[in-house]
Amino acid sequence: MSLKQTIEVFELLDDATVSGEKVKAFFEQRGASNVSYTTVEGEKGTTDFIKIVIPGKKGKVYGGKAPTLGVVGRLGGIGARPERIGLVSDADGAVAALATALKLVDMQSKGDVLDGDVIITTHICPNAPTRPHEPVAFMDSPVDILAMNQHEVTEEMEAILSIDTTKGNRVFNHRGIAISPTVKQGYILRISDDLVSLMEMSTGQFAHTFAVTMQDITPYGNGLYHINSILQPAVATSAPVVGVAITAQTAVPGCATGASHEVDIALAVKFSIEVAKAFGEGKCSFYNEEEFARIVKLYGDMSHLQTLGKDA
């Protein structure tokens, strides 16, 4: 059950004065011991980047060898004040990531400790700007994607789930969650069978997936169309990245308020928890290493797609 933690985090963030300091204090009160935040100023304002490390009993924090999972809550901002009052749809990624952290903290307090470390990152900005996008308006961010990746993607992450509201389109036409193919070093790989199985078990439904284009795995700022920023962590790491999209049947602006669905966010949390369990135990693979080595041998290094390109 993760709905309780989802609602708690939703209420925490649905606050015009919420900050990294408030989020840190909340988590420390609940028992988290490794929480930090950094305030970063950009051309359009400031935001607080949050990092929560949940140590595993066999993880690197305690000198073990179990693999480390990264969970990134990707968004522009959790609010668009003063233009809009309340939590915006774009906040779903932050809510899901922090609810995942809260569930793991609560599990540890009850004696259930995962094998591997889990690193959760996101950022808190209750008054971010908006920007035009087709087919509906998006949230913008006070800082650019480079700054986001610098604070949200760490070297310790050996695989990454990037959770993002992905409702501002007319091509993912169901309400719930969906996963992307694995993206690694400029390659779009096949969808992980392990992740499909975990999604089907955690949701009780056939797995929903979503298409990825070459534009989506290239950095923002190159002038190309991106469905959203869900796969932007992939341009800053050699680790495999999978997008976890929170979706809707209709095209919903990222800056819309009253458009978040706690049950759908909780599905993303449940899925992330199950992936964290299995990945730390070495029972979940994001990609086939032999197949990846073969495709690189056949077609060469594609990591140049992780850069802005010559004409940007």
Short mmCIF file of C-alpha atoms in Angstrom, two decimals:
data_model
loop_
_atom_site.label_atom_id
_atom_site.label_comp_id
_atom_site.label_asym_id
_atom_site.label_seq_id
_atom_site.Cartn_x
_atom_site.Cartn_y
_atom_site.Cartn_z
CA MET A 1 0.00 0.00 0.00
CA SER A 2 1.44 3.36 -1.05
CA LEU A 3 -1.68 5.53 -1.29
CA LYS A 4 -1.28 6.79 2.29
CA GLN A 5 2.25 8.06 1.61
CA THR A 6 1.12 9.57 -1.69
CA ILE A 7 -1.62 11.58 0.00
CA GLU A 8 0.73 12.69 2.77
CA VAL A 9 3.29 13.99 0.28
CA PHE A 10 0.56 15.57 -1.84
CA GLU A 11 -0.61 17.55 1.19
CA LEU A 12 2.98 18.45 2.08
CA LEU A 13 3.67 19.93 -1.35
CA ASP A 14 0.28 21.59 -1.85
CA ASP A 15 1.49 24.67 -0.01
CA ALA A 16 2.40 28.10 -1.38
CA THR A 17 5.30 28.29 1.09
CA VAL A 18 6.68 24.76 0.72
CA SER A 19 10.47 24.59 0.45
CA GLY A 20 13.38 22.18 0.54
CA GLU A 21 13.81 22.99 4.20
CA LYS A 22 10.21 22.00 5.00
CA VAL A 23 10.49 18.78 3.01
CA LYS A 24 13.76 17.89 4.73
CA ALA A 25 12.24 18.51 8.18
CA PHE A 26 9.22 16.38 7.32
CA PHE A 27 11.33 13.42 6.24
CA GLU A 28 13.68 13.67 9.20
CA GLN A 29 10.70 13.68 11.53
CA ARG A 30 9.54 10.45 9.90
CA GLY A 31 12.95 8.81 10.45
CA ALA A 32 14.99 9.56 7.33
CA SER A 33 18.63 10.15 8.22
CA ASN A 34 20.17 11.14 4.88
CA VAL A 35 18.20 14.05 3.45
CA SER A 36 19.72 17.15 1.87
CA TYR A 37 18.57 20.07 -0.23
CA THR A 38 20.27 22.72 -2.34
CA THR A 39 18.75 26.00 -3.43
CA VAL A 40 19.64 26.86 -7.02
CA GLU A 41 18.90 30.16 -8.72
CA GLY A 42 18.21 30.42 -12.43
CA GLU A 43 17.13 33.12 -14.84
CA LYS A 44 13.46 32.59 -13.95
CA GLY A 45 13.65 32.16 -10.18
CA THR A 46 14.87 29.60 -7.67
CA THR A 47 14.12 25.99 -6.79
CA ASP A 48 15.21 23.56 -4.07
CA PHE A 49 16.73 20.27 -5.19
CA ILE A 50 16.04 17.43 -2.76
CA LYS A 51 18.14 14.29 -2.36
CA ILE A 52 17.10 11.40 -0.10
CA VAL A 53 19.29 8.33 0.29
CA ILE A 54 17.66 5.17 1.64
CA PRO A 55 20.50 2.79 2.60
CA GLY A 56 20.08 -0.91 1.89
CA LYS A 57 21.35 -3.61 4.18
CA LYS A 58 23.70 -4.85 1.45
CA GLY A 59 24.14 -1.52 -0.35
CA LYS A 60 27.14 0.63 -1.11
CA VAL A 61 26.44 3.01 1.81
CA TYR A 62 27.25 0.21 4.25
CA GLY A 63 30.12 -1.18 2.18
CA GLY A 64 28.09 -3.83 0.38
CA LYS A 65 27.83 -4.69 -3.29
CA ALA A 66 24.09 -4.62 -3.99
CA PRO A 67 23.25 -2.30 -6.93
CA THR A 68 21.90 1.20 -6.38
CA LEU A 69 18.65 2.39 -7.96
CA GLY A 70 17.95 6.04 -8.72
CA VAL A 71 14.40 7.40 -8.69
CA VAL A 72 14.11 10.87 -10.25
CA GLY A 73 10.97 12.95 -9.97
CA ARG A 74 11.15 15.01 -13.14
CA LEU A 75 9.12 18.22 -13.54
CA GLY A 76 9.28 21.93 -14.24
CA GLY A 77 7.60 23.05 -11.03
CA ILE A 78 4.99 21.91 -8.50
CA GLY A 79 3.11 25.20 -8.74
CA ALA A 80 2.63 28.15 -11.11
CA ARG A 81 1.85 30.83 -8.55
CA PRO A 82 0.69 33.56 -8.88
CA GLU A 83 -0.69 32.59 -12.31
CA ARG A 84 -2.33 29.44 -10.93
CA ILE A 85 -3.36 28.57 -7.36
CA GLY A 86 -2.63 25.07 -6.11
CA LEU A 87 -0.60 22.04 -7.10
CA VAL A 88 -0.25 21.63 -10.87
CA SER A 89 -0.39 18.43 -12.89
CA ASP A 90 3.36 18.69 -13.49
CA ALA A 91 3.91 18.10 -9.75
CA ASP A 92 3.03 14.41 -10.09
CA GLY A 93 6.66 13.43 -10.69
CA ALA A 94 7.81 15.10 -7.48
CA VAL A 95 4.92 13.64 -5.49
CA ALA A 96 5.63 10.14 -6.80
CA ALA A 97 9.38 10.31 -6.11
CA LEU A 98 8.96 11.69 -2.59
CA ALA A 99 6.13 9.25 -1.81
CA THR A 100 8.47 6.44 -2.90
CA ALA A 101 11.06 7.73 -0.45
CA LEU A 102 8.47 8.05 2.33
CA LYS A 103 7.22 4.51 1.79
CA LEU A 104 10.77 3.17 1.96
CA VAL A 105 11.41 5.14 5.17
CA ASP A 106 8.21 3.77 6.71
CA MET A 107 9.14 0.24 5.65
CA GLN A 108 12.52 0.54 7.34
CA SER A 109 10.92 1.74 10.56
CA LYS A 110 8.91 -1.49 10.55
CA GLY A 111 11.94 -3.72 9.90
CA ASP A 112 11.67 -4.14 6.13
CA VAL A 113 15.01 -3.03 4.69
CA LEU A 114 15.82 -3.48 1.00
CA ASP A 115 19.12 -5.02 -0.11
CA GLY A 116 20.30 -2.14 -2.29
CA ASP A 117 20.51 1.60 -1.72
CA VAL A 118 17.86 3.80 -3.30
CA ILE A 119 18.60 7.45 -4.16
CA ILE A 120 15.56 9.68 -4.67
CA THR A 121 15.93 13.14 -6.21
CA THR A 122 13.56 15.86 -7.36
CA HIS A 123 13.07 19.60 -6.95
CA ILE A 124 10.58 21.86 -5.20
CA CYS A 125 9.37 25.10 -6.79
CA PRO A 126 5.85 26.31 -5.89
CA ASN A 127 6.02 29.34 -8.20
CA ALA A 128 7.55 28.17 -11.48
CA PRO A 129 6.74 29.85 -14.82
CA THR A 130 4.70 28.30 -17.63
CA ARG A 131 5.53 28.07 -21.32
CA PRO A 132 3.71 27.38 -24.60
CA HIS A 133 3.79 23.82 -25.99
CA GLU A 134 1.70 21.83 -28.45
CA PRO A 135 -0.94 20.53 -27.95
CA VAL A 136 -1.24 22.08 -24.47
CA ALA A 137 0.82 24.46 -22.33
CA PHE A 138 3.65 23.07 -20.20
CA MET A 139 5.26 24.11 -16.96
CA ASP A 140 8.61 25.78 -17.35
CA SER A 141 11.38 25.66 -14.76
CA PRO A 142 13.42 28.34 -12.98
CA VAL A 143 16.57 26.44 -13.97
CA ASP A 144 17.63 24.68 -17.15
CA ILE A 145 17.89 20.96 -17.82
CA LEU A 146 21.66 21.00 -17.31
CA ALA A 147 21.18 22.21 -13.73
CA MET A 148 18.45 19.63 -13.15
CA ASN A 149 20.65 16.79 -14.32
CA GLN A 150 23.58 18.03 -12.25
CA HIS A 151 21.50 17.84 -9.08
CA GLU A 152 19.17 14.93 -9.87
CA VAL A 153 21.45 12.41 -11.60
CA THR A 154 24.32 11.03 -9.53
CA GLU A 155 27.21 8.73 -10.32
CA GLU A 156 26.01 6.26 -7.70
CA MET A 157 22.81 5.52 -9.63
CA GLU A 158 23.34 2.26 -11.53
CA ALA A 159 19.88 2.40 -13.14
CA ILE A 160 17.28 5.16 -13.10
CA LEU A 161 13.50 5.36 -13.07
CA SER A 162 12.49 8.84 -14.25
CA ILE A 163 8.92 9.61 -13.16
CA ASP A 164 7.14 12.42 -14.99
CA THR A 165 3.63 13.59 -15.72
CA THR A 166 3.12 12.77 -19.40
CA LYS A 167 -0.38 14.01 -20.08
CA GLY A 168 0.28 16.90 -22.45
CA ASN A 169 -0.11 14.87 -25.64
CA ARG A 170 -2.62 12.99 -27.78
CA VAL A 171 -0.67 9.76 -28.26
CA PHE A 172 -0.68 8.10 -24.81
CA ASN A 173 -4.42 7.65 -24.47
CA HIS A 174 -5.02 5.88 -21.19
CA ARG A 175 -5.17 6.94 -17.57
CA GLY A 176 -2.61 5.35 -15.24
CA ILE A 177 1.09 4.73 -15.75
CA ALA A 178 3.26 3.52 -18.61
CA ILE A 179 6.95 2.71 -19.05
CA SER A 180 9.34 3.54 -21.85
CA PRO A 181 11.92 1.41 -23.58
CA THR A 182 15.29 1.48 -21.84
CA VAL A 183 17.53 4.31 -22.99
CA LYS A 184 21.30 4.00 -22.60
CA GLN A 185 24.12 6.11 -24.04
CA GLY A 186 22.17 7.30 -27.06
CA TYR A 187 20.50 3.97 -27.82
CA ILE A 188 16.81 3.17 -27.49
CA LEU A 189 16.79 -0.45 -26.39
CA ARG A 190 13.95 -2.92 -26.12
CA ILE A 191 11.52 -2.72 -23.22
CA SER A 192 12.74 -4.71 -20.22
CA ASP A 193 10.82 -7.95 -19.70
CA ASP A 194 11.59 -7.73 -15.98
CA LEU A 195 10.03 -4.28 -15.72
CA VAL A 196 6.98 -5.40 -17.69
CA SER A 197 6.48 -8.29 -15.26
CA LEU A 198 6.83 -6.03 -12.23
CA MET A 199 4.38 -3.52 -13.71
CA GLU A 200 1.80 -6.21 -14.41
CA MET A 201 2.09 -7.58 -10.89
CA SER A 202 1.98 -4.20 -9.16
CA THR A 203 -0.93 -2.79 -11.20
CA GLY A 204 -2.90 -5.99 -11.78
CA GLN A 205 -3.24 -5.03 -15.44
CA PHE A 206 -1.48 -5.65 -18.72
CA ALA A 207 1.58 -3.43 -18.86
CA HIS A 208 1.18 -0.11 -20.65
CA THR A 209 4.21 1.19 -22.54
CA PHE A 210 4.86 4.34 -24.51
CA ALA A 211 6.80 5.13 -27.64
CA VAL A 212 10.08 7.02 -27.60
CA THR A 213 11.55 8.99 -30.51
CA MET A 214 15.14 9.95 -31.20
CA GLN A 215 14.28 13.56 -30.35
CA ASP A 216 13.14 12.56 -26.86
CA ILE A 217 16.51 11.11 -25.88
CA THR A 218 18.48 14.17 -27.00
CA PRO A 219 19.05 17.17 -24.71
CA TYR A 220 16.62 20.04 -24.38
CA GLY A 221 17.95 23.16 -26.08
CA ASN A 222 18.75 21.61 -29.45
CA GLY A 223 15.63 22.99 -31.13
CA LEU A 224 13.96 19.59 -31.56
CA TYR A 225 10.46 18.64 -30.38
CA HIS A 226 10.37 16.59 -27.16
CA ILE A 227 7.25 14.89 -25.82
CA ASN A 228 8.43 16.19 -22.42
CA SER A 229 11.51 15.96 -20.19
CA ILE A 230 10.91 12.42 -18.94
CA LEU A 231 14.05 10.98 -20.55
CA GLN A 232 16.36 13.94 -20.00
CA PRO A 233 18.23 12.10 -17.20
CA ALA A 234 19.50 9.76 -19.94
CA VAL A 235 21.66 12.52 -21.45
CA ALA A 236 23.64 12.87 -18.22
CA THR A 237 24.56 9.28 -17.40
CA SER A 238 25.85 6.03 -18.84
CA ALA A 239 23.38 4.13 -16.65
CA PRO A 240 20.20 2.72 -18.20
CA VAL A 241 17.16 4.99 -17.82
CA VAL A 242 13.47 4.06 -18.03
CA GLY A 243 10.71 6.63 -18.04
CA VAL A 244 7.68 6.04 -15.82
CA ALA A 245 4.92 8.18 -17.26
CA ILE A 246 1.82 9.18 -15.34
CA THR A 247 -0.75 9.43 -18.11
CA ALA A 248 -4.32 10.51 -18.91
CA GLN A 249 -6.91 9.78 -21.60
CA THR A 250 -7.07 13.42 -22.64
CA ALA A 251 -4.43 16.07 -23.24
CA VAL A 252 -3.92 17.86 -19.92
CA PRO A 253 -1.75 20.97 -19.59
CA GLY A 254 1.18 20.57 -17.22
CA CYS A 255 0.15 23.84 -15.59
CA ALA A 256 -3.44 22.65 -14.95
CA THR A 257 -4.55 22.49 -11.32
CA GLY A 258 -6.99 19.92 -9.98
CA ALA A 259 -5.71 17.47 -12.59
CA SER A 260 -3.65 15.11 -10.42
CA HIS A 261 -5.01 11.70 -9.51
CA GLU A 262 -3.63 10.29 -6.29
CA VAL A 263 -4.44 6.70 -7.22
CA ASP A 264 -2.44 6.97 -10.46
CA ILE A 265 0.52 8.53 -8.64
CA ALA A 266 0.35 5.73 -6.07
CA LEU A 267 0.59 3.19 -8.90
CA ALA A 268 3.89 4.78 -9.95
CA VAL A 269 5.05 4.56 -6.33
CA LYS A 270 4.07 0.90 -5.99
CA PHE A 271 5.88 0.07 -9.21
CA SER A 272 8.99 1.95 -8.15
CA ILE A 273 9.08 0.15 -4.80
CA GLU A 274 8.85 -3.24 -6.48
CA VAL A 275 11.61 -2.32 -8.92
CA ALA A 276 13.77 -1.13 -6.01
CA LYS A 277 13.28 -4.44 -4.21
CA ALA A 278 14.10 -6.58 -7.22
CA PHE A 279 16.95 -4.43 -8.53
CA GLY A 280 18.72 -4.42 -5.18
CA GLU A 281 18.41 -8.19 -5.03
CA GLY A 282 19.89 -8.56 -8.51
CA LYS A 283 16.61 -9.93 -9.85
CA CYS A 284 15.70 -7.11 -12.21
CA SER A 285 17.60 -6.05 -15.33
CA PHE A 286 16.91 -2.86 -17.25
CA TYR A 287 18.67 -4.19 -20.35
CA ASN A 288 20.57 -7.17 -21.75
CA GLU A 289 24.28 -6.41 -21.41
CA GLU A 290 25.38 -8.87 -24.12
CA GLU A 291 22.82 -7.50 -26.55
CA PHE A 292 23.90 -3.93 -25.81
CA ALA A 293 27.56 -4.82 -26.37
CA ARG A 294 26.63 -6.41 -29.69
CA ILE A 295 24.62 -3.44 -30.95
CA VAL A 296 27.47 -1.08 -30.06
CA LYS A 297 29.91 -3.36 -31.88
CA LEU A 298 27.67 -3.43 -34.93
CA TYR A 299 26.72 0.25 -35.11
CA GLY A 300 29.21 2.14 -32.98
CA ASP A 301 29.11 4.59 -30.13
CA MET A 302 25.94 6.71 -30.06
CA SER A 303 26.75 8.75 -26.97
CA HIS A 304 27.07 11.86 -29.16
CA LEU A 305 23.26 11.92 -29.04
CA GLN A 306 23.61 12.84 -25.36
CA THR A 307 25.06 16.22 -26.43
CA LEU A 308 23.40 19.29 -27.94
CA GLY A 309 24.88 18.67 -31.38
CA LYS A 310 26.83 20.82 -33.81
CA ASP A 311 24.13 23.30 -34.78
CA ALA A 312 22.51 23.88 -31.37
#
